[in-house]
mmCIF file of C-alpha atoms and ligand atoms in Angstrom:
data_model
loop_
_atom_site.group_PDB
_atom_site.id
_atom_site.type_symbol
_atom_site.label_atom_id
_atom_site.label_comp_id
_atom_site.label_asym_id
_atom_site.label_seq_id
_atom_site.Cartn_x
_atom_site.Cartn_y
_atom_site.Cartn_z
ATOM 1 C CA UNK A 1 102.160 113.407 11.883
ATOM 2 C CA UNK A 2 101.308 113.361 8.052
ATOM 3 C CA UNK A 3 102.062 116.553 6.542
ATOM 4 C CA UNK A 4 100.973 117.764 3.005
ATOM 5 C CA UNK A 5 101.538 120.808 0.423
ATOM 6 C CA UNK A 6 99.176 123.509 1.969
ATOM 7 C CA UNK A 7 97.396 123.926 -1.546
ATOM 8 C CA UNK A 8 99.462 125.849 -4.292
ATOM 9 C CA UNK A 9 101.722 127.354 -1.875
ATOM 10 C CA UNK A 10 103.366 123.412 -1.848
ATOM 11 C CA UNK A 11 104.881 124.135 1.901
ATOM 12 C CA UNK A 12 104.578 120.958 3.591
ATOM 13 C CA UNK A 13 102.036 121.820 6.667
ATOM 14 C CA UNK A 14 100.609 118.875 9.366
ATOM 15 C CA UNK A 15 97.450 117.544 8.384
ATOM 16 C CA UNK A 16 96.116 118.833 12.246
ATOM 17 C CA UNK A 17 97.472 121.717 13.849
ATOM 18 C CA UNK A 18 96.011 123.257 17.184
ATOM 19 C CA UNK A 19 93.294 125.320 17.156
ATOM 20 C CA UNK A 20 93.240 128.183 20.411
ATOM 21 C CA UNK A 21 89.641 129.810 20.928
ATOM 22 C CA UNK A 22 88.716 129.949 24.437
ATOM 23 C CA UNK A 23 92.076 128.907 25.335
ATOM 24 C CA UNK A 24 92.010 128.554 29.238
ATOM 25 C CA UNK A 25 93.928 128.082 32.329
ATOM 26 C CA UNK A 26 97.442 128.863 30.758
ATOM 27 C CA UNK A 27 100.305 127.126 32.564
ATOM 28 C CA UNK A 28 97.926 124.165 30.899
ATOM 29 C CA UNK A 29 97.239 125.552 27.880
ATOM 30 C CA UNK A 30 101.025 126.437 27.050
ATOM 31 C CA UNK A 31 102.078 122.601 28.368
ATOM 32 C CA UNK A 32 99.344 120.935 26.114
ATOM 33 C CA UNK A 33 100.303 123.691 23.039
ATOM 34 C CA UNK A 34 104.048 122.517 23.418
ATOM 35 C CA UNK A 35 103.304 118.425 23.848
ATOM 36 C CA UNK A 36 101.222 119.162 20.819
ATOM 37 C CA UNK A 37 104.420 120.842 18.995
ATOM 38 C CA UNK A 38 106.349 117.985 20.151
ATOM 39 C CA UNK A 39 103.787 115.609 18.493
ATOM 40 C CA UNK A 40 103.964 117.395 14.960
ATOM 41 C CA UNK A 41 100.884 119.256 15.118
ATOM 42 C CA UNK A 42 102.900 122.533 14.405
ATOM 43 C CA UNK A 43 100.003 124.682 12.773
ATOM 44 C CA UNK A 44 99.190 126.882 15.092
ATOM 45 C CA UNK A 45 95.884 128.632 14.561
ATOM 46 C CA UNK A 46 95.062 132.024 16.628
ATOM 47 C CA UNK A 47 93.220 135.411 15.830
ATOM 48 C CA UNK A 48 93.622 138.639 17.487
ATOM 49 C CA UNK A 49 89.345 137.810 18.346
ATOM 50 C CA UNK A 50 90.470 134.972 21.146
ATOM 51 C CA UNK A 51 90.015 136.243 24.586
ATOM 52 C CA UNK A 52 90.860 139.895 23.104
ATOM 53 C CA UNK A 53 94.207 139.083 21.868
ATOM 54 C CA UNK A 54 95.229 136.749 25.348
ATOM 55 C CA UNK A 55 95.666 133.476 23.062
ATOM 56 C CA UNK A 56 97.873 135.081 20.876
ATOM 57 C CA UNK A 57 99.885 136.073 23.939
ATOM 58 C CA UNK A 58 99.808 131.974 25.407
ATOM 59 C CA UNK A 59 100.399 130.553 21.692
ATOM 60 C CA UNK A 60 103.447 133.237 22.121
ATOM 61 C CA UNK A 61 104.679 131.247 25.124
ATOM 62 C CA UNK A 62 104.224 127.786 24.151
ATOM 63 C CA UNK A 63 106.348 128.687 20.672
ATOM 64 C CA UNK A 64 108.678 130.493 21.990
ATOM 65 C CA UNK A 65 112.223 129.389 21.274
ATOM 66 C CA UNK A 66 110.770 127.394 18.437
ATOM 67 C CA UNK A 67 109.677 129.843 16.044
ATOM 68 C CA UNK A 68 111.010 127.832 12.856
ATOM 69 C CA UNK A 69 108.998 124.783 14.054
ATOM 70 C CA UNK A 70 105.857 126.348 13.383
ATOM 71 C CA UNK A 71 103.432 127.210 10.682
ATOM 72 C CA UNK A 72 101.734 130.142 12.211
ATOM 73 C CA UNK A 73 98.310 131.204 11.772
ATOM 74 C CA UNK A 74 96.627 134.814 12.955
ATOM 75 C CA UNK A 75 93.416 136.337 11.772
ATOM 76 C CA UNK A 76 92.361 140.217 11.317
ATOM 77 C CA UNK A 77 88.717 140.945 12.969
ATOM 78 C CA UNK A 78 86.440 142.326 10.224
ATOM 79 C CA UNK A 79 85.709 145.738 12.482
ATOM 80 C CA UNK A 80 89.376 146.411 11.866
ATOM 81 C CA UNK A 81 89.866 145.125 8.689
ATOM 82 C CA UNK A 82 90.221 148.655 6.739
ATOM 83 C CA UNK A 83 93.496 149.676 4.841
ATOM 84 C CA UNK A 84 95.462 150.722 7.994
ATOM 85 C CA UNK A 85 93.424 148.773 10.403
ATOM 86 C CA UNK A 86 94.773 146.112 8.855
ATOM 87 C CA UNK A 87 98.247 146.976 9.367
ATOM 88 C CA UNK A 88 98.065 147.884 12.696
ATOM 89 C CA UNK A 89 96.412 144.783 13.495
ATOM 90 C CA UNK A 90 98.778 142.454 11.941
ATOM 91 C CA UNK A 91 101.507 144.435 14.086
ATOM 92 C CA UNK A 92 99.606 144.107 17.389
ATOM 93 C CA UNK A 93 99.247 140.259 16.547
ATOM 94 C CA UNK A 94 103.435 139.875 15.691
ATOM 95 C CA UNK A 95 103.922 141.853 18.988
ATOM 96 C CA UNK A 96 101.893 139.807 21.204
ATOM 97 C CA UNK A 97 103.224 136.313 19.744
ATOM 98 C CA UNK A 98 106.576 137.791 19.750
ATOM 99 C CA UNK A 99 107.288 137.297 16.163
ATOM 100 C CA UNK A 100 108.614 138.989 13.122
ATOM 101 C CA UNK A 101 106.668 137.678 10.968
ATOM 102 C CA UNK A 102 103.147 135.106 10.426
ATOM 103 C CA UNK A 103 102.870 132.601 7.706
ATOM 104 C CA UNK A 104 99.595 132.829 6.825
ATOM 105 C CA UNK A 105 96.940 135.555 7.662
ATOM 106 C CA UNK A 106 93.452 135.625 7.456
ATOM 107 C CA UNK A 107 90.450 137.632 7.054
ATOM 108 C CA UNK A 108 88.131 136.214 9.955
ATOM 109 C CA UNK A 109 84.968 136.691 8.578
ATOM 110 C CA UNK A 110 83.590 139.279 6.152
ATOM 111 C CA UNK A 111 83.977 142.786 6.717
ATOM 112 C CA UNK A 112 81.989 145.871 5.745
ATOM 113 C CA UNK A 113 85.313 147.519 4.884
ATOM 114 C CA UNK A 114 85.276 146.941 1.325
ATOM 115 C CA UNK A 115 86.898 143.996 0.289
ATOM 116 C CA UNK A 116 89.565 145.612 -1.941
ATOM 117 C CA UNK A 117 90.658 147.269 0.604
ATOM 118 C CA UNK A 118 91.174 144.585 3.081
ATOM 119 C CA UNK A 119 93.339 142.498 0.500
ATOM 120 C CA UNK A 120 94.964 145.539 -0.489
ATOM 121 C CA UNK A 121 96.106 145.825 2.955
ATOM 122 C CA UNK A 122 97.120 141.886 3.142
ATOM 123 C CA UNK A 123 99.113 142.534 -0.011
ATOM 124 C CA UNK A 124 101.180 145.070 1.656
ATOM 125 C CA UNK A 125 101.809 143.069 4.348
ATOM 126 C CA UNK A 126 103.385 140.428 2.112
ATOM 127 C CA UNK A 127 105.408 142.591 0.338
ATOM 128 C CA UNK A 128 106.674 143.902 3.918
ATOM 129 C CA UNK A 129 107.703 140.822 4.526
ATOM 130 C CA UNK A 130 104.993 140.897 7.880
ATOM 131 C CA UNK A 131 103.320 137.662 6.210
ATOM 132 C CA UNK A 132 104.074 134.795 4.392
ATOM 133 C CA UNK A 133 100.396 133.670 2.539
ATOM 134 C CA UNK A 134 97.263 135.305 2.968
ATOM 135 C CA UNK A 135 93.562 133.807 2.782
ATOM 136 C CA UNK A 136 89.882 134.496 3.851
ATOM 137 C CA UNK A 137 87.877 132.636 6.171
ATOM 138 C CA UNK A 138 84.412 132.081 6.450
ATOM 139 C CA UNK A 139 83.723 132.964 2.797
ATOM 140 C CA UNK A 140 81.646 131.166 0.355
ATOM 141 C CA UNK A 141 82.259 130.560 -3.510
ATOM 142 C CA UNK A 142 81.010 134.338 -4.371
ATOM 143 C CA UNK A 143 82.837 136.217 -1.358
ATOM 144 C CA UNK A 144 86.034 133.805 -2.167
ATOM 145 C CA UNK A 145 85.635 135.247 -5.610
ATOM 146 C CA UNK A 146 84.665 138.726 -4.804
ATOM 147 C CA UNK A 147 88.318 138.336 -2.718
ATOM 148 C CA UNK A 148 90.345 136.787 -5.685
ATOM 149 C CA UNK A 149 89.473 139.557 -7.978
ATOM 150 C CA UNK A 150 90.690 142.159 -5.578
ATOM 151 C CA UNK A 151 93.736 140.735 -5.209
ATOM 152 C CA UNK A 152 96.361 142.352 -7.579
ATOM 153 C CA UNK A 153 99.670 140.400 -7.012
ATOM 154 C CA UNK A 154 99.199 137.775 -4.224
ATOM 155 C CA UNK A 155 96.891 134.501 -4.560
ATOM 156 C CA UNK A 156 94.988 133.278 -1.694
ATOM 157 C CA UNK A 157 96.434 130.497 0.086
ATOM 158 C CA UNK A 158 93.930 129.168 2.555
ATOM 159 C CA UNK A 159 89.886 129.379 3.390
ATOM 160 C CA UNK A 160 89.308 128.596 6.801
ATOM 161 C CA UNK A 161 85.839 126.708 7.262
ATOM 162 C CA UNK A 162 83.470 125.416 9.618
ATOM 163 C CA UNK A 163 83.731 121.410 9.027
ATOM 164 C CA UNK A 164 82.743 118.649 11.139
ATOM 165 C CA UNK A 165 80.502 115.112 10.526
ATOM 166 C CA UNK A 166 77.453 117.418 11.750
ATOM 167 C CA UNK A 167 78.080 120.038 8.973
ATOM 168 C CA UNK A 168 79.446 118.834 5.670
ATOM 169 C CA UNK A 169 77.996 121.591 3.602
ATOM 170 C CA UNK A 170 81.085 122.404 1.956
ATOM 171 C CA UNK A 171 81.648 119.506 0.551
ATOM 172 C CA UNK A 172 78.891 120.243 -2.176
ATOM 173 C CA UNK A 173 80.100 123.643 -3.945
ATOM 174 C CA UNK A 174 83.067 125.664 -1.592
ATOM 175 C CA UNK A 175 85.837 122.730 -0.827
ATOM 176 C CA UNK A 176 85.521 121.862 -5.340
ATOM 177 C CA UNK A 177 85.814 125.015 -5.904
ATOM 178 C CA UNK A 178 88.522 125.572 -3.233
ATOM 179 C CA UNK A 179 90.884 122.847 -4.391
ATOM 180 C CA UNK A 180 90.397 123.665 -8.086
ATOM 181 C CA UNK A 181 91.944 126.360 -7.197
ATOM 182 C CA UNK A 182 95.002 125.512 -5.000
ATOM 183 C CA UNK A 183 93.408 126.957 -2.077
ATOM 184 C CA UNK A 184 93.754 125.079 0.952
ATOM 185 C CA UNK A 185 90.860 124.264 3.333
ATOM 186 C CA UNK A 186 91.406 124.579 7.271
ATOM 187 C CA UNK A 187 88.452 122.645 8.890
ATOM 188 C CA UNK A 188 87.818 124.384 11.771
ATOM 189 C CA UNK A 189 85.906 123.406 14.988
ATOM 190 C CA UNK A 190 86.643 119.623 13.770
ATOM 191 C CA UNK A 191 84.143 118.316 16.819
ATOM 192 C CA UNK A 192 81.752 120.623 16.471
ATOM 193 C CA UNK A 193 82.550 123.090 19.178
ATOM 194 C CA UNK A 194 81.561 121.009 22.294
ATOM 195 C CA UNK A 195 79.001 119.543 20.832
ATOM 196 C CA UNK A 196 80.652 116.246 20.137
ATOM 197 C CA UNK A 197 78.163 113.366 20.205
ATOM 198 C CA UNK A 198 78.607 109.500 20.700
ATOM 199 C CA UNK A 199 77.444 107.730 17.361
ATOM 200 C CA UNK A 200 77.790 103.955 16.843
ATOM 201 C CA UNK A 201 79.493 104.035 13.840
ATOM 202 C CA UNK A 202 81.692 106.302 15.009
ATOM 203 C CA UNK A 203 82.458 104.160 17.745
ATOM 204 C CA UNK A 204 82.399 100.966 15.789
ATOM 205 C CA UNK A 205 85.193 102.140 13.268
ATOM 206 C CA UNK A 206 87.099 102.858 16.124
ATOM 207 C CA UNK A 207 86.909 99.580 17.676
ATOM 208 C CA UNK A 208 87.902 98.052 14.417
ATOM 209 C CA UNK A 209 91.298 100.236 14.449
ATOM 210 C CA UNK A 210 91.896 100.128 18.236
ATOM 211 C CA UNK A 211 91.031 104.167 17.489
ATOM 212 C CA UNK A 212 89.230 106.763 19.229
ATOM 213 C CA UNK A 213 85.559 108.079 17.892
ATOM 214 C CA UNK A 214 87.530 111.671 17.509
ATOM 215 C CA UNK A 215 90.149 110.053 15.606
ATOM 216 C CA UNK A 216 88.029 108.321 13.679
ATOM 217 C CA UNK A 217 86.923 111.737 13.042
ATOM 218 C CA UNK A 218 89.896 113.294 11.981
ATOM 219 C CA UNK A 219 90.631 110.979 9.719
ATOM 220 C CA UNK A 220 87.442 111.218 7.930
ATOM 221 C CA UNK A 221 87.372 114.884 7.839
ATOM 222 C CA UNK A 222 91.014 114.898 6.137
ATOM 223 C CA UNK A 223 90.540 112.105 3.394
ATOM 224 C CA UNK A 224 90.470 114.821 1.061
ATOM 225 C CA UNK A 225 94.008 115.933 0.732
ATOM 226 C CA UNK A 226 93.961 119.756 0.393
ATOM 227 C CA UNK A 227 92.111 119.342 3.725
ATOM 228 C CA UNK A 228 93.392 120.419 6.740
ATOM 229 C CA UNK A 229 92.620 120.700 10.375
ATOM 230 C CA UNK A 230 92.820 122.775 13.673
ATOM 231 C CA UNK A 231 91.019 120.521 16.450
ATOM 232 C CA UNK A 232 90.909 122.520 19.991
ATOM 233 C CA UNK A 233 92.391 121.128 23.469
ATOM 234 C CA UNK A 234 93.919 122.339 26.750
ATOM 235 C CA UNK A 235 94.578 118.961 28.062
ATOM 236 C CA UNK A 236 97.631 116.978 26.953
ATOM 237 C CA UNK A 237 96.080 113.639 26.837
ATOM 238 C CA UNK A 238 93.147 114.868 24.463
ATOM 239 C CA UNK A 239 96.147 116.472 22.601
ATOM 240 C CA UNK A 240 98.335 113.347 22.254
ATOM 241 C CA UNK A 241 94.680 111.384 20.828
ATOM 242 C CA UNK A 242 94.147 113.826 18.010
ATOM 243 C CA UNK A 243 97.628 113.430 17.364
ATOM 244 C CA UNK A 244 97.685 109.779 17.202
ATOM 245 C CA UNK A 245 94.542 110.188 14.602
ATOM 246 C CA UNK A 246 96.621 108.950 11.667
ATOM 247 C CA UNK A 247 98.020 106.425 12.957
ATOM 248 C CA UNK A 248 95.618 103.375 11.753
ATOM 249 C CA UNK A 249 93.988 104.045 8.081
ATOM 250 C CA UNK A 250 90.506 104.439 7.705
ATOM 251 C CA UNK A 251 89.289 101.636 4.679
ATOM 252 C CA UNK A 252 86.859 102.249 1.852
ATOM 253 C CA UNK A 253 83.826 100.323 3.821
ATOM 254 C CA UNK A 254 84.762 102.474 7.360
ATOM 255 C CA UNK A 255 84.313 105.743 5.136
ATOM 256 C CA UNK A 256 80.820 104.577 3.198
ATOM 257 C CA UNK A 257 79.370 104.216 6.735
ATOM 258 C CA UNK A 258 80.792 107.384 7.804
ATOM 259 C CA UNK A 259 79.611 109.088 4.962
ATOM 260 C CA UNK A 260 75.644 107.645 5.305
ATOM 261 C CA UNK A 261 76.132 108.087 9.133
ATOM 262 C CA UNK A 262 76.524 111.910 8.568
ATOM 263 C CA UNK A 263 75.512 111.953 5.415
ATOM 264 C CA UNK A 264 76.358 115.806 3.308
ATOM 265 C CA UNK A 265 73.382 117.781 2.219
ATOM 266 C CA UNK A 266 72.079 116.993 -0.848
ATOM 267 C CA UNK A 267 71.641 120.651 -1.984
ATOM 268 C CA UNK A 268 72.936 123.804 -1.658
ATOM 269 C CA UNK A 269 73.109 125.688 2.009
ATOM 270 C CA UNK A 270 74.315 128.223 3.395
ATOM 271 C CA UNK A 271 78.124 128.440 5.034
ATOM 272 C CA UNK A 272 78.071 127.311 8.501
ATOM 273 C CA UNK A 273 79.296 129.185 10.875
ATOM 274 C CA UNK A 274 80.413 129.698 14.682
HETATM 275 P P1 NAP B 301 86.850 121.854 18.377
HETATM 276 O O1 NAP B 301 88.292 121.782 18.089
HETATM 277 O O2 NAP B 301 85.870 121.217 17.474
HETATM 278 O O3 NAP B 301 86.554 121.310 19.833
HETATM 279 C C1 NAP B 301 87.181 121.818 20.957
HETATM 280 C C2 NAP B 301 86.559 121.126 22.162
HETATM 281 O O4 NAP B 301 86.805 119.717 22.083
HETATM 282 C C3 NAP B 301 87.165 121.606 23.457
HETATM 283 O O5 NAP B 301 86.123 121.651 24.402
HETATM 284 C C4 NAP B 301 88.178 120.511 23.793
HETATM 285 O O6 NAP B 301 88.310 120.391 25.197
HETATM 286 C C5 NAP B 301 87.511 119.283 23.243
HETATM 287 N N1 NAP B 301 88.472 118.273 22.816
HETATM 288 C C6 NAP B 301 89.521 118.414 21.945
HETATM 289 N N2 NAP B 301 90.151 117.251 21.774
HETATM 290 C C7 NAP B 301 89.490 116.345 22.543
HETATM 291 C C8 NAP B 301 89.676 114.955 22.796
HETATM 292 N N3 NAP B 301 90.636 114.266 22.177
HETATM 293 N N4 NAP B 301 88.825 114.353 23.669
HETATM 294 C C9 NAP B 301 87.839 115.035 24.287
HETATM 295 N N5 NAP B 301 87.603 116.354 24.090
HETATM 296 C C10 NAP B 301 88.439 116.997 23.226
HETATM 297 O O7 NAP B 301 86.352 123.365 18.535
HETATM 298 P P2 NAP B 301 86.911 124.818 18.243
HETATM 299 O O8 NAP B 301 87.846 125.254 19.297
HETATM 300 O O9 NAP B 301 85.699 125.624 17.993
HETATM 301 O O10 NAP B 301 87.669 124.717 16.832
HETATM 302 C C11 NAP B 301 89.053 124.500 16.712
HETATM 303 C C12 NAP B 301 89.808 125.776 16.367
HETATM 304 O O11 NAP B 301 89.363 126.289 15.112
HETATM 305 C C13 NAP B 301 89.579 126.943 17.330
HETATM 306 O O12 NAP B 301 90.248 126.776 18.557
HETATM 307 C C14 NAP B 301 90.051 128.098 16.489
HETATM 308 O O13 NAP B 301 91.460 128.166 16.477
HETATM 309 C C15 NAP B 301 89.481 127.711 15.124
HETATM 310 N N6 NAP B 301 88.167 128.320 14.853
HETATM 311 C C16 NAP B 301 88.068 129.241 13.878
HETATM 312 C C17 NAP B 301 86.859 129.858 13.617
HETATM 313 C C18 NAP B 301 86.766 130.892 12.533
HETATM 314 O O14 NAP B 301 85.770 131.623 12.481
HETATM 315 N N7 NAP B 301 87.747 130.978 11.670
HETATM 316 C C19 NAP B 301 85.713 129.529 14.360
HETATM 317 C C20 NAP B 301 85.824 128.542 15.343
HETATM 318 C C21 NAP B 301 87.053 127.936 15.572
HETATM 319 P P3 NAP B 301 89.766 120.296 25.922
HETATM 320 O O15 NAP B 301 90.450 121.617 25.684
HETATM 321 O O16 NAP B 301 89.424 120.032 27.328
HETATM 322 O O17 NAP B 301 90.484 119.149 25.256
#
């Protein structure tokens, strides 16, 4: 698995992690989180939001005894996100993955708790030495601003984003702005949920590298290098395909078709979001 400085922070982080929303069935889910390990996709991405805090608990199992493997990722809900909120959610996270400490921490989505606040709270948890890096997600140019100009002594590390062939809309204003600034982007929902549809080019790119469509994908969605991603699965042969998604390389002509296949908008819209 490629890995790559996660934007200025320059830790080296796999290009794909594992996302765990709607993480099911867990015996499975902590087999097919651990194969995944294994494999090198060691980003794990959870938020106290995923079946009310029971992903953090299976992402707990599948890491544990393998803490230092991992590049671990938890989220605050915006409903808590106020100065103590904060805190206490951050501990409740740490306590049901059974660490000491997260390396990165988000903001899920924007909060009516003013955002000074929030990152005020973030900031403490840094200098507690709760949380390695600390980012946003779900925020557009202006709220990623708004967020940077609260912050007194940390920078953000990371913007987690809705990205997928279906929805490049970031491409036009956020990931620019995002990478001019050392901020790395998690795609998230890399498939599109489970909306994932057959297209021919996908399909013919994939031919031409003995690849999968969803590797093909992958790929695509990472050429950018302060790109990241968090693709989704319970089952451990899904997980060993998105893991094998950089193993054949993508050429110029592959990515042209890609790119008028799915083509970005051509002006400004609004953030997608799940
Ligand atoms: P996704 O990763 O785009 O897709 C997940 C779906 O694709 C699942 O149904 C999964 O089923 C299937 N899948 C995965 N690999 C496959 C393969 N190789 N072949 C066939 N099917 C495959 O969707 P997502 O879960 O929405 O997004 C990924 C992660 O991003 C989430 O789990 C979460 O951690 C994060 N996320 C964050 C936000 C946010 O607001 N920050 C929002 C959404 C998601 P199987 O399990 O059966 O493989």
């Amino acid at each position: 698995m490629i890995r790559r400085p996660f934007g200025w922070t320059g830790v080296q982080v796999p290009v794909a992690g594992q996302g765990t929303w709607m993480i099911e069935h867990d015996a499975q889910a902590v087999e097919a989180l651990r194969l995944g390990l294994d494999l090198g996709l060691t980003h794990i991405d959870t938020a106290e939001m995923y079946g009310s805090g029971r992903a953090e608990e299976i992402a707990g199992e599948a890491i544990r005894g393998r803490r230092d493997e991992v590049f671990l990722t938890s989220k605050v809900l915006p409903s808590n996100a106020s100065y103590e909120g904060t805190l206490r959610a951050c501990d409740a996270s740490m306590k049901r993955l059974g660490v000491e400490r997260l390396d990165l921490y988000l903001l899920h989505w924007e909060s009516s708790h003013p955002i000074g606040e929030t990152m005020r709270a973030l900031e403490k948890l840094v200098a507690d030495g709760k949380v390695r890096f600390i980012g946003v997600s779900n925020f557009d140019v202006a709220q990623v601003k708004a967020a940077e100009k609260a912050l007194r002594h940390e920078r953000l590390a990371c913007n987690q984003v809705l990205y997928h062939p279906w929805d490049r809309g970031i491409e036009r204003k956020l990931l620019p702005y995002c990478t001019g600034r050392g901020i790395a982007v998690v795609a998230y929902s890399p498939f599109g949920h489970r909306a994932f549809k057959r297209n021919r080019v996908l399909d013919e790119a994939a031919k031409r590298h003995g690849a999968t469509a969803r590797q093909v994908v992958l790929q695509f969605l990472t050429r950018n290098e302060d790109v990241f991603t968090i693709p989704k699965s319970g089952n451990t042969d899904h997980v060993r395909e998105n893991a094998g998604s950089w193993d054949f390389r993508l050429d110029a002509e592959d990515v042209a078709a890609i790119d008028r296949a799915f083509p970005a908008p051509d002006r400004d819209v609004p953030l997608g979001m799940i």
